[in-house]
Amino acid sequence: MDKPVPIAIDDVVKRIQDLPSLSTVVLELLASMEQEDVDLQVLAAKISLDQSLAAKTLRLANSSFYGMSTKVTTIHQAISILGFHHIRTLVTACAVTGSFTETTGGGFDFRAFWRHSVGTAVCARQLAPHLKCSPDIAFTVGLLHDIGALVLATRFPQRYEEMLAYRRAHDCYVVEAEQAVFGIDHALVGSALAAYWKFPASMQSAVAGHHQQPDPNQGALGLLVHAADILAHALDLSGLEDELAPPLDLDSWNALGLSEADSTALFAQSEAIFQDMCQILVN
Amino acid sequence: MSTLELGIDEAAAGMVLGADLKDDGGAVLLPAGATLAAATLASLRQRGIATLTVQAPDTPHDSAEREALRARQLARLAHLFRRSAQAGGSAHLLERLRAYRRNG
């Protein structure tokens, strides 16, 4: 085929504005991620108004994710027992996975997409203590790291089909196929969406760079998401037949500093927590 | 379902309780069937719990079946790493995953 005209990032940004919008509550929660003084009572009341969002959040709070012995039955109770940071992470996860439901036909596998995203989120959370990162920020960035793929698939469905066919024909990485067919990749598109949703800067750059060799000067969150994505592929969490683990360079492996006991625990915990989370977040 | 008794430090996240875990007063802290998350184990350790009864993992009785399952899992790993096994970090990750699947 003739080399297709590359899509300009500005065109993508315009299409982003056509996406189903996240509710105001969730946008407020995302924007508050690096703020210190947040009005908990007001936010808790707003979350509780959305019944299905609140119900899903409570199911997650009561799952093995936190392994609590007491069940929580209201958002206020969940916040007082688990703390606002944890609840914010859960609410964001529920809202985002609920926002993008299958709207187009075509080759995009929504279920596999969310399975991989939840898998990366869980792996990122389990890796976070090793890299001294916040588990909640790690989980949220992991969940949203591939969101650019959703933009490309839903805004440019025909080209997306061509990209998938290219990937299959060459058995190459998705970013290689995207570069060939779109001229841009989902990491760049994802960072544009992260900017639009006003994520903290550290999260935007972690999304932008997740398929590149991490820059040690950029902070640990980039390495964390890069490694978590690879691990989620390597643990085969998405359920896709033609899964492919991206490469991990030696410096990044050494920077993770995982002993054998660490990696065994990491694999086991990630798999177990992933099963529980998927039952609640991905239908 | 057979069970094992383990010291709290031998238990790992993801294991499932084989019997109700009770405190000194006999109240149930966690019911049988509960999955142990890392946070749960940490809080049990803090409470001074020394031993746990966990469900023994399911293993196929037939050793040939077990071998076949392992072979499939190792072949699947080779497939997942078919493009990246040469990368320095991937080689280490693959080695750890092979050991994990072999011992599972």
mmCIF file of C-alpha atoms in Angstrom:
data_model
loop_
_atom_site.group_PDB
_atom_site.id
_atom_site.type_symbol
_atom_site.label_atom_id
_atom_site.label_comp_id
_atom_site.label_asym_id
_atom_site.label_seq_id
_atom_site.Cartn_x
_atom_site.Cartn_y
_atom_site.Cartn_z
ATOM 1 C CA MET A 1 0.000 0.000 0.000
ATOM 2 C CA ASP A 2 1.118 3.624 -0.513
ATOM 3 C CA LYS A 3 2.602 5.154 2.609
ATOM 4 C CA PRO A 4 -0.420 6.724 4.349
ATOM 5 C CA VAL A 5 -0.451 10.425 5.228
ATOM 6 C CA PRO A 6 0.629 10.682 8.875
ATOM 7 C CA ILE A 7 -1.956 11.976 11.316
ATOM 8 C CA ALA A 8 -0.935 15.232 12.980
ATOM 9 C CA ILE A 9 -1.107 15.356 16.765
ATOM 10 C CA ASP A 10 -3.307 18.476 16.490
ATOM 11 C CA ASP A 11 -5.940 16.465 14.587
ATOM 12 C CA VAL A 12 -5.851 13.892 17.348
ATOM 13 C CA VAL A 13 -6.244 16.549 20.029
ATOM 14 C CA LYS A 14 -9.338 17.900 18.227
ATOM 15 C CA ARG A 15 -10.856 14.397 18.210
ATOM 16 C CA ILE A 16 -10.088 13.973 21.896
ATOM 17 C CA GLN A 17 -12.617 16.667 22.611
ATOM 18 C CA ASP A 18 -15.272 14.450 20.987
ATOM 19 C CA LEU A 19 -14.625 11.610 23.417
ATOM 20 C CA PRO A 20 -17.248 10.693 26.002
ATOM 21 C CA SER A 21 -16.365 13.042 28.819
ATOM 22 C CA LEU A 22 -15.443 11.877 32.262
ATOM 23 C CA SER A 23 -17.920 13.092 34.852
ATOM 24 C CA THR A 24 -17.039 16.328 36.666
ATOM 25 C CA VAL A 25 -16.511 14.412 39.912
ATOM 26 C CA VAL A 26 -13.861 12.202 38.327
ATOM 27 C CA LEU A 27 -12.146 15.155 36.652
ATOM 28 C CA GLU A 28 -12.010 16.882 40.045
ATOM 29 C CA LEU A 29 -10.562 13.720 41.593
ATOM 30 C CA LEU A 30 -7.892 13.395 38.882
ATOM 31 C CA ALA A 31 -6.936 17.056 39.194
ATOM 32 C CA SER A 32 -6.678 16.676 42.987
ATOM 33 C CA MET A 33 -4.121 13.867 42.817
ATOM 34 C CA GLU A 34 -1.190 16.060 43.779
ATOM 35 C CA GLN A 35 -3.089 18.564 45.933
ATOM 36 C CA GLU A 36 -2.776 18.489 49.708
ATOM 37 C CA ASP A 37 -5.917 20.302 50.878
ATOM 38 C CA VAL A 38 -8.965 18.608 49.409
ATOM 39 C CA ASP A 39 -12.505 18.948 50.810
ATOM 40 C CA LEU A 40 -13.171 15.296 51.623
ATOM 41 C CA GLN A 41 -16.748 15.670 52.785
ATOM 42 C CA VAL A 42 -17.837 17.428 49.615
ATOM 43 C CA LEU A 43 -16.083 14.965 47.310
ATOM 44 C CA ALA A 44 -17.372 11.958 49.258
ATOM 45 C CA ALA A 45 -20.930 13.293 48.952
ATOM 46 C CA LYS A 46 -20.510 13.825 45.196
ATOM 47 C CA ILE A 47 -19.163 10.289 44.684
ATOM 48 C CA SER A 48 -22.078 8.843 46.648
ATOM 49 C CA LEU A 49 -24.594 10.587 44.353
ATOM 50 C CA ASP A 50 -23.538 8.366 41.461
ATOM 51 C CA GLN A 51 -24.983 5.090 42.724
ATOM 52 C CA SER A 52 -23.431 2.682 40.273
ATOM 53 C CA LEU A 53 -20.020 4.331 40.638
ATOM 54 C CA ALA A 54 -20.302 4.195 44.441
ATOM 55 C CA ALA A 55 -21.417 0.538 44.377
ATOM 56 C CA LYS A 56 -18.524 -0.542 42.159
ATOM 57 C CA THR A 57 -16.053 1.395 44.319
ATOM 58 C CA LEU A 58 -17.334 -0.363 47.442
ATOM 59 C CA ARG A 59 -17.011 -3.786 45.781
ATOM 60 C CA LEU A 60 -13.368 -2.980 45.029
ATOM 61 C CA ALA A 61 -12.782 -1.682 48.558
ATOM 62 C CA ASN A 62 -14.136 -4.962 49.931
ATOM 63 C CA SER A 63 -12.094 -7.164 47.562
ATOM 64 C CA SER A 64 -8.703 -8.762 48.155
ATOM 65 C CA PHE A 65 -7.158 -5.516 46.910
ATOM 66 C CA TYR A 66 -7.094 -4.339 50.539
ATOM 67 C CA GLY A 67 -7.759 -7.630 52.298
ATOM 68 C CA MET A 68 -9.785 -6.005 55.053
ATOM 69 C CA SER A 69 -11.726 -8.084 57.540
ATOM 70 C CA THR A 70 -14.575 -5.549 58.002
ATOM 71 C CA LYS A 71 -16.901 -4.850 55.101
ATOM 72 C CA VAL A 72 -17.470 -1.189 54.224
ATOM 73 C CA THR A 73 -20.956 -0.223 53.118
ATOM 74 C CA THR A 74 -20.762 3.528 52.445
ATOM 75 C CA ILE A 75 -18.269 5.825 50.716
ATOM 76 C CA HIS A 76 -17.833 7.827 53.930
ATOM 77 C CA GLN A 77 -16.995 4.657 55.861
ATOM 78 C CA ALA A 78 -14.612 3.510 53.143
ATOM 79 C CA ILE A 79 -12.790 6.845 53.270
ATOM 80 C CA SER A 80 -12.474 6.804 57.057
ATOM 81 C CA ILE A 81 -11.131 3.220 57.095
ATOM 82 C CA LEU A 82 -8.986 3.198 53.943
ATOM 83 C CA GLY A 83 -8.210 6.872 53.573
ATOM 84 C CA PHE A 84 -9.144 9.285 50.830
ATOM 85 C CA HIS A 85 -6.148 8.525 48.584
ATOM 86 C CA HIS A 86 -7.110 4.877 48.202
ATOM 87 C CA ILE A 87 -10.779 5.641 47.580
ATOM 88 C CA ARG A 88 -9.864 8.249 44.997
ATOM 89 C CA THR A 89 -7.862 5.642 43.102
ATOM 90 C CA LEU A 90 -10.733 3.160 43.144
ATOM 91 C CA VAL A 91 -13.327 5.727 42.052
ATOM 92 C CA THR A 92 -11.114 6.845 39.171
ATOM 93 C CA ALA A 93 -10.615 3.229 38.075
ATOM 94 C CA CYS A 94 -14.362 2.527 38.113
ATOM 95 C CA ALA A 95 -15.265 5.734 36.316
ATOM 96 C CA VAL A 96 -12.682 5.430 33.568
ATOM 97 C CA THR A 97 -13.332 1.771 32.810
ATOM 98 C CA GLY A 98 -17.058 2.557 32.783
ATOM 99 C CA SER A 99 -16.713 5.566 30.448
ATOM 100 C CA PHE A 100 -15.413 3.856 27.378
ATOM 101 C CA THR A 101 -17.930 1.229 26.478
ATOM 102 C CA GLU A 102 -17.967 -0.509 23.150
ATOM 103 C CA THR A 103 -19.335 2.021 20.673
ATOM 104 C CA THR A 104 -17.900 0.910 17.338
ATOM 105 C CA GLY A 105 -17.774 -2.501 15.771
ATOM 106 C CA GLY A 106 -14.497 -3.322 14.139
ATOM 107 C CA GLY A 107 -11.335 -4.982 15.288
ATOM 108 C CA PHE A 108 -10.785 -3.291 18.638
ATOM 109 C CA ASP A 109 -11.070 -5.713 21.523
ATOM 110 C CA PHE A 110 -12.299 -3.549 24.448
ATOM 111 C CA ARG A 111 -12.295 -6.415 26.894
ATOM 112 C CA ALA A 112 -8.657 -7.371 26.187
ATOM 113 C CA PHE A 113 -7.701 -3.684 26.312
ATOM 114 C CA TRP A 114 -9.121 -3.248 29.810
ATOM 115 C CA ARG A 115 -7.714 -6.572 30.999
ATOM 116 C CA HIS A 116 -4.239 -5.420 29.998
ATOM 117 C CA SER A 117 -4.807 -1.976 31.530
ATOM 118 C CA VAL A 118 -6.030 -3.391 34.861
ATOM 119 C CA GLY A 119 -3.151 -5.900 34.736
ATOM 120 C CA THR A 120 -0.622 -3.098 34.283
ATOM 121 C CA ALA A 121 -2.297 -1.106 37.066
ATOM 122 C CA VAL A 122 -2.022 -4.046 39.482
ATOM 123 C CA CYS A 123 1.599 -4.817 38.523
ATOM 124 C CA ALA A 124 2.480 -1.124 38.915
ATOM 125 C CA ARG A 125 0.914 -1.034 42.365
ATOM 126 C CA GLN A 126 2.806 -4.156 43.474
ATOM 127 C CA LEU A 127 6.096 -2.768 42.064
ATOM 128 C CA ALA A 128 5.608 0.687 43.635
ATOM 129 C CA PRO A 129 7.188 -0.045 47.072
ATOM 130 C CA HIS A 130 10.359 -1.337 45.346
ATOM 131 C CA LEU A 131 10.753 2.025 43.587
ATOM 132 C CA LYS A 132 9.506 4.161 46.473
ATOM 133 C CA CYS A 133 6.495 5.405 44.506
ATOM 134 C CA SER A 134 2.947 5.980 45.739
ATOM 135 C CA PRO A 135 0.938 2.789 45.065
ATOM 136 C CA ASP A 136 -2.143 4.853 44.263
ATOM 137 C CA ILE A 137 -0.453 7.027 41.643
ATOM 138 C CA ALA A 138 1.220 3.896 40.251
ATOM 139 C CA PHE A 139 -2.141 2.123 39.961
ATOM 140 C CA THR A 140 -3.819 5.071 38.244
ATOM 141 C CA VAL A 141 -1.025 5.636 35.720
ATOM 142 C CA GLY A 142 -0.877 1.897 35.028
ATOM 143 C CA LEU A 143 -4.625 1.865 34.382
ATOM 144 C CA LEU A 144 -4.443 4.786 31.987
ATOM 145 C CA HIS A 145 -1.075 4.180 30.290
ATOM 146 C CA ASP A 146 -2.584 2.820 27.026
ATOM 147 C CA ILE A 147 -5.576 5.174 26.876
ATOM 148 C CA GLY A 148 -4.142 6.642 23.643
ATOM 149 C CA ALA A 149 -4.957 3.357 21.908
ATOM 150 C CA LEU A 150 -8.649 3.886 22.734
ATOM 151 C CA VAL A 151 -8.502 7.326 21.134
ATOM 152 C CA LEU A 152 -6.930 5.959 17.930
ATOM 153 C CA ALA A 153 -9.300 2.977 17.773
ATOM 154 C CA THR A 154 -12.508 4.945 18.345
ATOM 155 C CA ARG A 155 -11.674 8.115 16.369
ATOM 156 C CA PHE A 156 -9.911 6.450 13.397
ATOM 157 C CA PRO A 157 -11.501 2.973 13.260
ATOM 158 C CA GLN A 158 -10.616 2.141 9.632
ATOM 159 C CA ARG A 159 -6.947 3.023 9.993
ATOM 160 C CA TYR A 160 -6.913 1.160 13.279
ATOM 161 C CA GLU A 161 -8.043 -2.005 11.470
ATOM 162 C CA GLU A 162 -5.225 -1.500 8.926
ATOM 163 C CA MET A 163 -2.756 -1.059 11.778
ATOM 164 C CA LEU A 164 -3.884 -4.324 13.394
ATOM 165 C CA ALA A 165 -3.535 -6.138 10.073
ATOM 166 C CA TYR A 166 -0.025 -4.685 9.639
ATOM 167 C CA ARG A 167 0.936 -5.813 13.140
ATOM 168 C CA ARG A 168 -0.308 -9.349 12.485
ATOM 169 C CA ALA A 169 1.391 -9.562 9.095
ATOM 170 C CA HIS A 170 4.773 -8.445 10.463
ATOM 171 C CA ASP A 171 4.340 -9.852 14.013
ATOM 172 C CA CYS A 172 5.838 -6.566 15.196
ATOM 173 C CA TYR A 173 5.182 -4.407 18.265
ATOM 174 C CA VAL A 174 2.005 -2.296 18.242
ATOM 175 C CA VAL A 175 4.046 0.951 18.353
ATOM 176 C CA GLU A 176 5.922 -0.132 15.192
ATOM 177 C CA ALA A 177 2.650 -0.821 13.376
ATOM 178 C CA GLU A 178 1.176 2.480 14.630
ATOM 179 C CA GLN A 179 4.213 4.426 13.393
ATOM 180 C CA ALA A 180 3.932 2.731 10.004
ATOM 181 C CA VAL A 181 0.187 3.297 9.559
ATOM 182 C CA PHE A 182 -0.601 6.421 11.648
ATOM 183 C CA GLY A 183 2.766 8.154 11.809
ATOM 184 C CA ILE A 184 2.248 8.535 15.589
ATOM 185 C CA ASP A 185 1.859 6.042 18.428
ATOM 186 C CA HIS A 186 -0.570 5.535 21.294
ATOM 187 C CA ALA A 187 1.956 6.710 23.930
ATOM 188 C CA LEU A 188 2.073 10.190 22.398
ATOM 189 C CA VAL A 189 -1.712 10.276 21.948
ATOM 190 C CA GLY A 190 -2.151 9.102 25.544
ATOM 191 C CA SER A 191 0.011 11.910 26.858
ATOM 192 C CA ALA A 192 -2.104 14.434 24.889
ATOM 193 C CA LEU A 193 -5.229 13.020 26.551
ATOM 194 C CA ALA A 194 -3.502 13.079 29.953
ATOM 195 C CA ALA A 195 -2.732 16.759 29.396
ATOM 196 C CA TYR A 196 -6.348 17.448 28.383
ATOM 197 C CA TRP A 197 -7.568 15.761 31.564
ATOM 198 C CA LYS A 198 -5.033 17.829 33.559
ATOM 199 C CA PHE A 199 -3.073 14.939 35.029
ATOM 200 C CA PRO A 200 -0.045 15.919 37.109
ATOM 201 C CA ALA A 201 3.017 16.432 34.894
ATOM 202 C CA SER A 202 4.824 13.352 36.238
ATOM 203 C CA MET A 203 1.901 11.166 35.136
ATOM 204 C CA GLN A 204 1.759 12.797 31.676
ATOM 205 C CA SER A 205 5.431 12.073 31.031
ATOM 206 C CA ALA A 206 5.140 8.507 32.376
ATOM 207 C CA VAL A 207 2.343 7.851 29.843
ATOM 208 C CA ALA A 208 4.288 9.542 27.010
ATOM 209 C CA GLY A 209 7.429 7.482 27.616
ATOM 210 C CA HIS A 210 6.116 4.055 28.578
ATOM 211 C CA HIS A 211 7.433 2.281 25.458
ATOM 212 C CA GLN A 212 10.861 3.908 25.515
ATOM 213 C CA GLN A 213 13.901 3.041 27.571
ATOM 214 C CA PRO A 214 13.318 5.024 30.791
ATOM 215 C CA ASP A 215 15.517 8.066 31.453
ATOM 216 C CA PRO A 216 17.023 7.640 34.947
ATOM 217 C CA ASN A 217 16.922 11.427 35.416
ATOM 218 C CA GLN A 218 13.173 11.577 34.858
ATOM 219 C CA GLY A 219 12.127 9.998 38.140
ATOM 220 C CA ALA A 220 10.926 6.538 39.075
ATOM 221 C CA LEU A 221 7.334 6.719 37.796
ATOM 222 C CA GLY A 222 8.482 6.338 34.159
ATOM 223 C CA LEU A 223 10.488 3.204 34.941
ATOM 224 C CA LEU A 224 7.598 1.893 37.031
ATOM 225 C CA VAL A 225 4.991 2.116 34.247
ATOM 226 C CA HIS A 226 7.449 0.850 31.601
ATOM 227 C CA ALA A 227 8.252 -2.227 33.718
ATOM 228 C CA ALA A 228 4.651 -2.813 34.828
ATOM 229 C CA ASP A 229 3.455 -2.815 31.209
ATOM 230 C CA ILE A 230 6.102 -5.396 30.241
ATOM 231 C CA LEU A 231 5.248 -7.519 33.274
ATOM 232 C CA ALA A 232 1.513 -7.447 32.506
ATOM 233 C CA HIS A 233 2.279 -8.756 28.989
ATOM 234 C CA ALA A 234 4.734 -11.351 30.345
ATOM 235 C CA LEU A 235 2.175 -12.653 32.881
ATOM 236 C CA ASP A 236 -0.248 -13.127 29.995
ATOM 237 C CA LEU A 237 -3.035 -11.174 31.709
ATOM 238 C CA SER A 238 -4.936 -9.834 28.687
ATOM 239 C CA GLY A 239 -6.040 -13.241 27.427
ATOM 240 C CA LEU A 240 -4.994 -12.446 23.848
ATOM 241 C CA GLU A 241 -3.571 -15.307 21.794
ATOM 242 C CA ASP A 242 -0.976 -13.199 19.963
ATOM 243 C CA GLU A 243 0.438 -11.461 23.041
ATOM 244 C CA LEU A 244 3.991 -10.100 22.792
ATOM 245 C CA ALA A 245 6.218 -8.975 25.677
ATOM 246 C CA PRO A 246 8.030 -5.679 24.917
ATOM 247 C CA PRO A 247 11.803 -5.589 25.607
ATOM 248 C CA LEU A 248 13.256 -4.668 28.997
ATOM 249 C CA ASP A 249 16.791 -3.281 28.920
ATOM 250 C CA LEU A 250 19.428 -4.413 31.405
ATOM 251 C CA ASP A 251 19.774 -1.035 33.182
ATOM 252 C CA SER A 252 16.046 -0.968 33.893
ATOM 253 C CA TRP A 253 16.102 -4.540 35.215
ATOM 254 C CA ASN A 254 18.961 -3.633 37.572
ATOM 255 C CA ALA A 255 17.171 -0.451 38.662
ATOM 256 C CA LEU A 256 14.162 -2.548 39.751
ATOM 257 C CA GLY A 257 16.441 -4.371 42.202
ATOM 258 C CA LEU A 258 14.234 -7.471 42.540
ATOM 259 C CA SER A 259 15.584 -10.482 44.407
ATOM 260 C CA GLU A 260 14.203 -13.918 43.489
ATOM 261 C CA ALA A 261 11.936 -13.839 46.521
ATOM 262 C CA ASP A 262 10.751 -10.349 45.494
ATOM 263 C CA SER A 263 9.906 -11.389 41.944
ATOM 264 C CA THR A 264 8.150 -14.597 43.047
ATOM 265 C CA ALA A 265 5.975 -12.618 45.457
ATOM 266 C CA LEU A 266 5.402 -9.937 42.805
ATOM 267 C CA PHE A 267 4.215 -12.478 40.185
ATOM 268 C CA ALA A 268 1.945 -14.327 42.645
ATOM 269 C CA GLN A 269 0.400 -11.193 44.180
ATOM 270 C CA SER A 270 -0.151 -9.536 40.807
ATOM 271 C CA GLU A 271 -1.906 -12.595 39.388
ATOM 272 C CA ALA A 272 -4.122 -13.091 42.444
ATOM 273 C CA ILE A 273 -5.166 -9.437 42.810
ATOM 274 C CA PHE A 274 -5.670 -9.124 39.044
ATOM 275 C CA GLN A 275 -8.253 -11.950 39.028
ATOM 276 C CA ASP A 276 -10.319 -10.216 41.735
ATOM 277 C CA MET A 277 -10.105 -6.735 40.186
ATOM 278 C CA CYS A 278 -11.044 -7.942 36.733
ATOM 279 C CA GLN A 279 -14.221 -9.554 38.006
ATOM 280 C CA ILE A 280 -15.337 -6.170 39.319
ATOM 281 C CA LEU A 281 -13.959 -3.714 36.750
ATOM 282 C CA VAL A 282 -14.147 -5.575 33.426
ATOM 283 C CA ASN A 283 -17.389 -7.229 32.388
ATOM 284 C CA MET B 1 -9.519 -29.781 49.698
ATOM 285 C CA SER B 2 -6.416 -30.487 51.760
ATOM 286 C CA THR B 3 -4.847 -27.869 54.007
ATOM 287 C CA LEU B 4 -1.383 -26.943 55.260
ATOM 288 C CA GLU B 5 -0.322 -25.215 58.443
ATOM 289 C CA LEU B 6 2.265 -22.506 57.825
ATOM 290 C CA GLY B 7 4.121 -20.017 59.970
ATOM 291 C CA ILE B 8 3.003 -16.442 59.228
ATOM 292 C CA ASP B 9 6.342 -15.724 57.524
ATOM 293 C CA GLU B 10 5.942 -18.669 55.155
ATOM 294 C CA ALA B 11 2.519 -17.516 53.966
ATOM 295 C CA ALA B 12 2.385 -15.512 50.735
ATOM 296 C CA ALA B 13 -0.184 -13.140 49.281
ATOM 297 C CA GLY B 14 -2.640 -14.970 47.065
ATOM 298 C CA MET B 15 -2.913 -17.998 49.335
ATOM 299 C CA VAL B 16 -6.433 -18.875 50.522
ATOM 300 C CA LEU B 17 -7.349 -19.597 54.149
ATOM 301 C CA GLY B 18 -8.158 -23.265 54.708
ATOM 302 C CA ALA B 19 -9.958 -22.705 58.013
ATOM 303 C CA ASP B 20 -11.513 -19.789 59.926
ATOM 304 C CA LEU B 21 -8.768 -17.685 61.531
ATOM 305 C CA LYS B 22 -9.791 -16.887 65.103
ATOM 306 C CA ASP B 23 -8.396 -14.588 67.770
ATOM 307 C CA ASP B 24 -7.711 -15.698 71.355
ATOM 308 C CA GLY B 25 -11.317 -15.020 72.280
ATOM 309 C CA GLY B 26 -12.618 -17.325 69.530
ATOM 310 C CA ALA B 27 -13.965 -14.515 67.340
ATOM 311 C CA VAL B 28 -13.441 -15.064 63.624
ATOM 312 C CA LEU B 29 -10.882 -12.603 62.244
ATOM 313 C CA LEU B 30 -11.056 -13.943 58.690
ATOM 314 C CA PRO B 31 -13.274 -16.744 57.359
ATOM 315 C CA ALA B 32 -12.112 -19.885 55.566
ATOM 316 C CA GLY B 33 -11.939 -19.171 51.859
ATOM 317 C CA ALA B 34 -10.627 -15.622 52.275
ATOM 318 C CA THR B 35 -7.753 -14.751 49.934
ATOM 319 C CA LEU B 36 -4.759 -13.338 51.817
ATOM 320 C CA ALA B 37 -3.567 -10.038 50.385
ATOM 321 C CA ALA B 38 -0.148 -8.663 51.317
ATOM 322 C CA ALA B 39 -1.785 -5.962 53.459
ATOM 323 C CA THR B 40 -3.797 -8.610 55.327
ATOM 324 C CA LEU B 41 -0.676 -10.647 56.118
ATOM 325 C CA ALA B 42 1.079 -7.539 57.395
ATOM 326 C CA SER B 43 -1.800 -6.686 59.725
ATOM 327 C CA LEU B 44 -2.060 -10.291 60.975
ATOM 328 C CA ARG B 45 1.653 -10.262 61.727
ATOM 329 C CA GLN B 46 1.180 -7.032 63.691
ATOM 330 C CA ARG B 47 -1.609 -8.654 65.705
ATOM 331 C CA GLY B 48 0.829 -11.381 66.754
ATOM 332 C CA ILE B 49 -0.708 -14.216 64.690
ATOM 333 C CA ALA B 50 1.996 -16.889 64.418
ATOM 334 C CA THR B 51 0.478 -19.637 62.253
ATOM 335 C CA LEU B 52 -2.153 -19.922 59.519
ATOM 336 C CA THR B 53 -4.012 -22.789 57.937
ATOM 337 C CA VAL B 54 -4.063 -22.380 54.164
ATOM 338 C CA GLN B 55 -5.583 -24.394 51.330
ATOM 339 C CA ALA B 56 -3.004 -26.612 49.682
ATOM 340 C CA PRO B 57 -2.669 -25.574 46.036
ATOM 341 C CA ASP B 58 -4.555 -27.672 43.467
ATOM 342 C CA THR B 59 -2.182 -29.913 41.637
ATOM 343 C CA PRO B 60 -3.094 -32.405 38.979
ATOM 344 C CA HIS B 61 -2.791 -35.881 40.488
ATOM 345 C CA ASP B 62 -1.278 -37.367 37.421
ATOM 346 C CA SER B 63 2.395 -36.380 37.175
ATOM 347 C CA ALA B 64 2.244 -36.671 33.391
ATOM 348 C CA GLU B 65 -0.602 -34.120 33.429
ATOM 349 C CA ARG B 66 1.507 -31.824 35.586
ATOM 350 C CA GLU B 67 4.442 -32.165 33.202
ATOM 351 C CA ALA B 68 2.216 -31.397 30.225
ATOM 352 C CA LEU B 69 0.865 -28.249 31.939
ATOM 353 C CA ARG B 70 4.406 -27.062 32.709
ATOM 354 C CA ALA B 71 5.497 -27.727 29.145
ATOM 355 C CA ARG B 72 2.557 -25.660 27.852
ATOM 356 C CA GLN B 73 3.368 -22.796 30.244
ATOM 357 C CA LEU B 74 7.056 -22.791 29.293
ATOM 358 C CA ALA B 75 6.180 -22.902 25.577
ATOM 359 C CA ARG B 76 3.788 -19.998 26.140
ATOM 360 C CA LEU B 77 6.599 -18.005 27.812
ATOM 361 C CA ALA B 78 8.861 -18.650 24.814
ATOM 362 C CA HIS B 79 6.047 -17.366 22.574
ATOM 363 C CA LEU B 80 5.548 -14.205 24.682
ATOM 364 C CA PHE B 81 9.284 -13.448 24.616
ATOM 365 C CA ARG B 82 9.781 -14.412 20.961
ATOM 366 C CA ARG B 83 10.915 -10.891 20.014
ATOM 367 C CA SER B 84 12.481 -9.646 23.253
ATOM 368 C CA ALA B 85 14.440 -12.567 24.751
ATOM 369 C CA GLN B 86 17.720 -10.993 23.567
ATOM 370 C CA ALA B 87 17.203 -7.772 25.549
ATOM 371 C CA GLY B 88 19.420 -7.773 28.655
ATOM 372 C CA GLY B 89 16.652 -7.183 31.181
ATOM 373 C CA SER B 90 14.139 -9.438 29.401
ATOM 374 C CA ALA B 91 16.548 -12.372 29.654
ATOM 375 C CA HIS B 92 16.545 -12.019 33.464
ATOM 376 C CA LEU B 93 12.780 -11.523 33.639
ATOM 377 C CA LEU B 94 12.222 -14.601 31.469
ATOM 378 C CA GLU B 95 14.492 -16.701 33.690
ATOM 379 C CA ARG B 96 12.527 -15.663 36.795
ATOM 380 C CA LEU B 97 9.195 -16.377 35.105
ATOM 381 C CA ARG B 98 10.376 -19.814 33.953
ATOM 382 C CA ALA B 99 11.315 -20.689 37.551
ATOM 383 C CA TYR B 100 7.966 -19.335 38.763
ATOM 384 C CA ARG B 101 5.974 -21.438 36.262
ATOM 385 C CA ARG B 102 8.080 -24.538 36.958
ATOM 386 C CA ASN B 103 7.483 -24.303 40.711
ATOM 387 C CA GLY B 104 3.790 -23.395 40.485
#
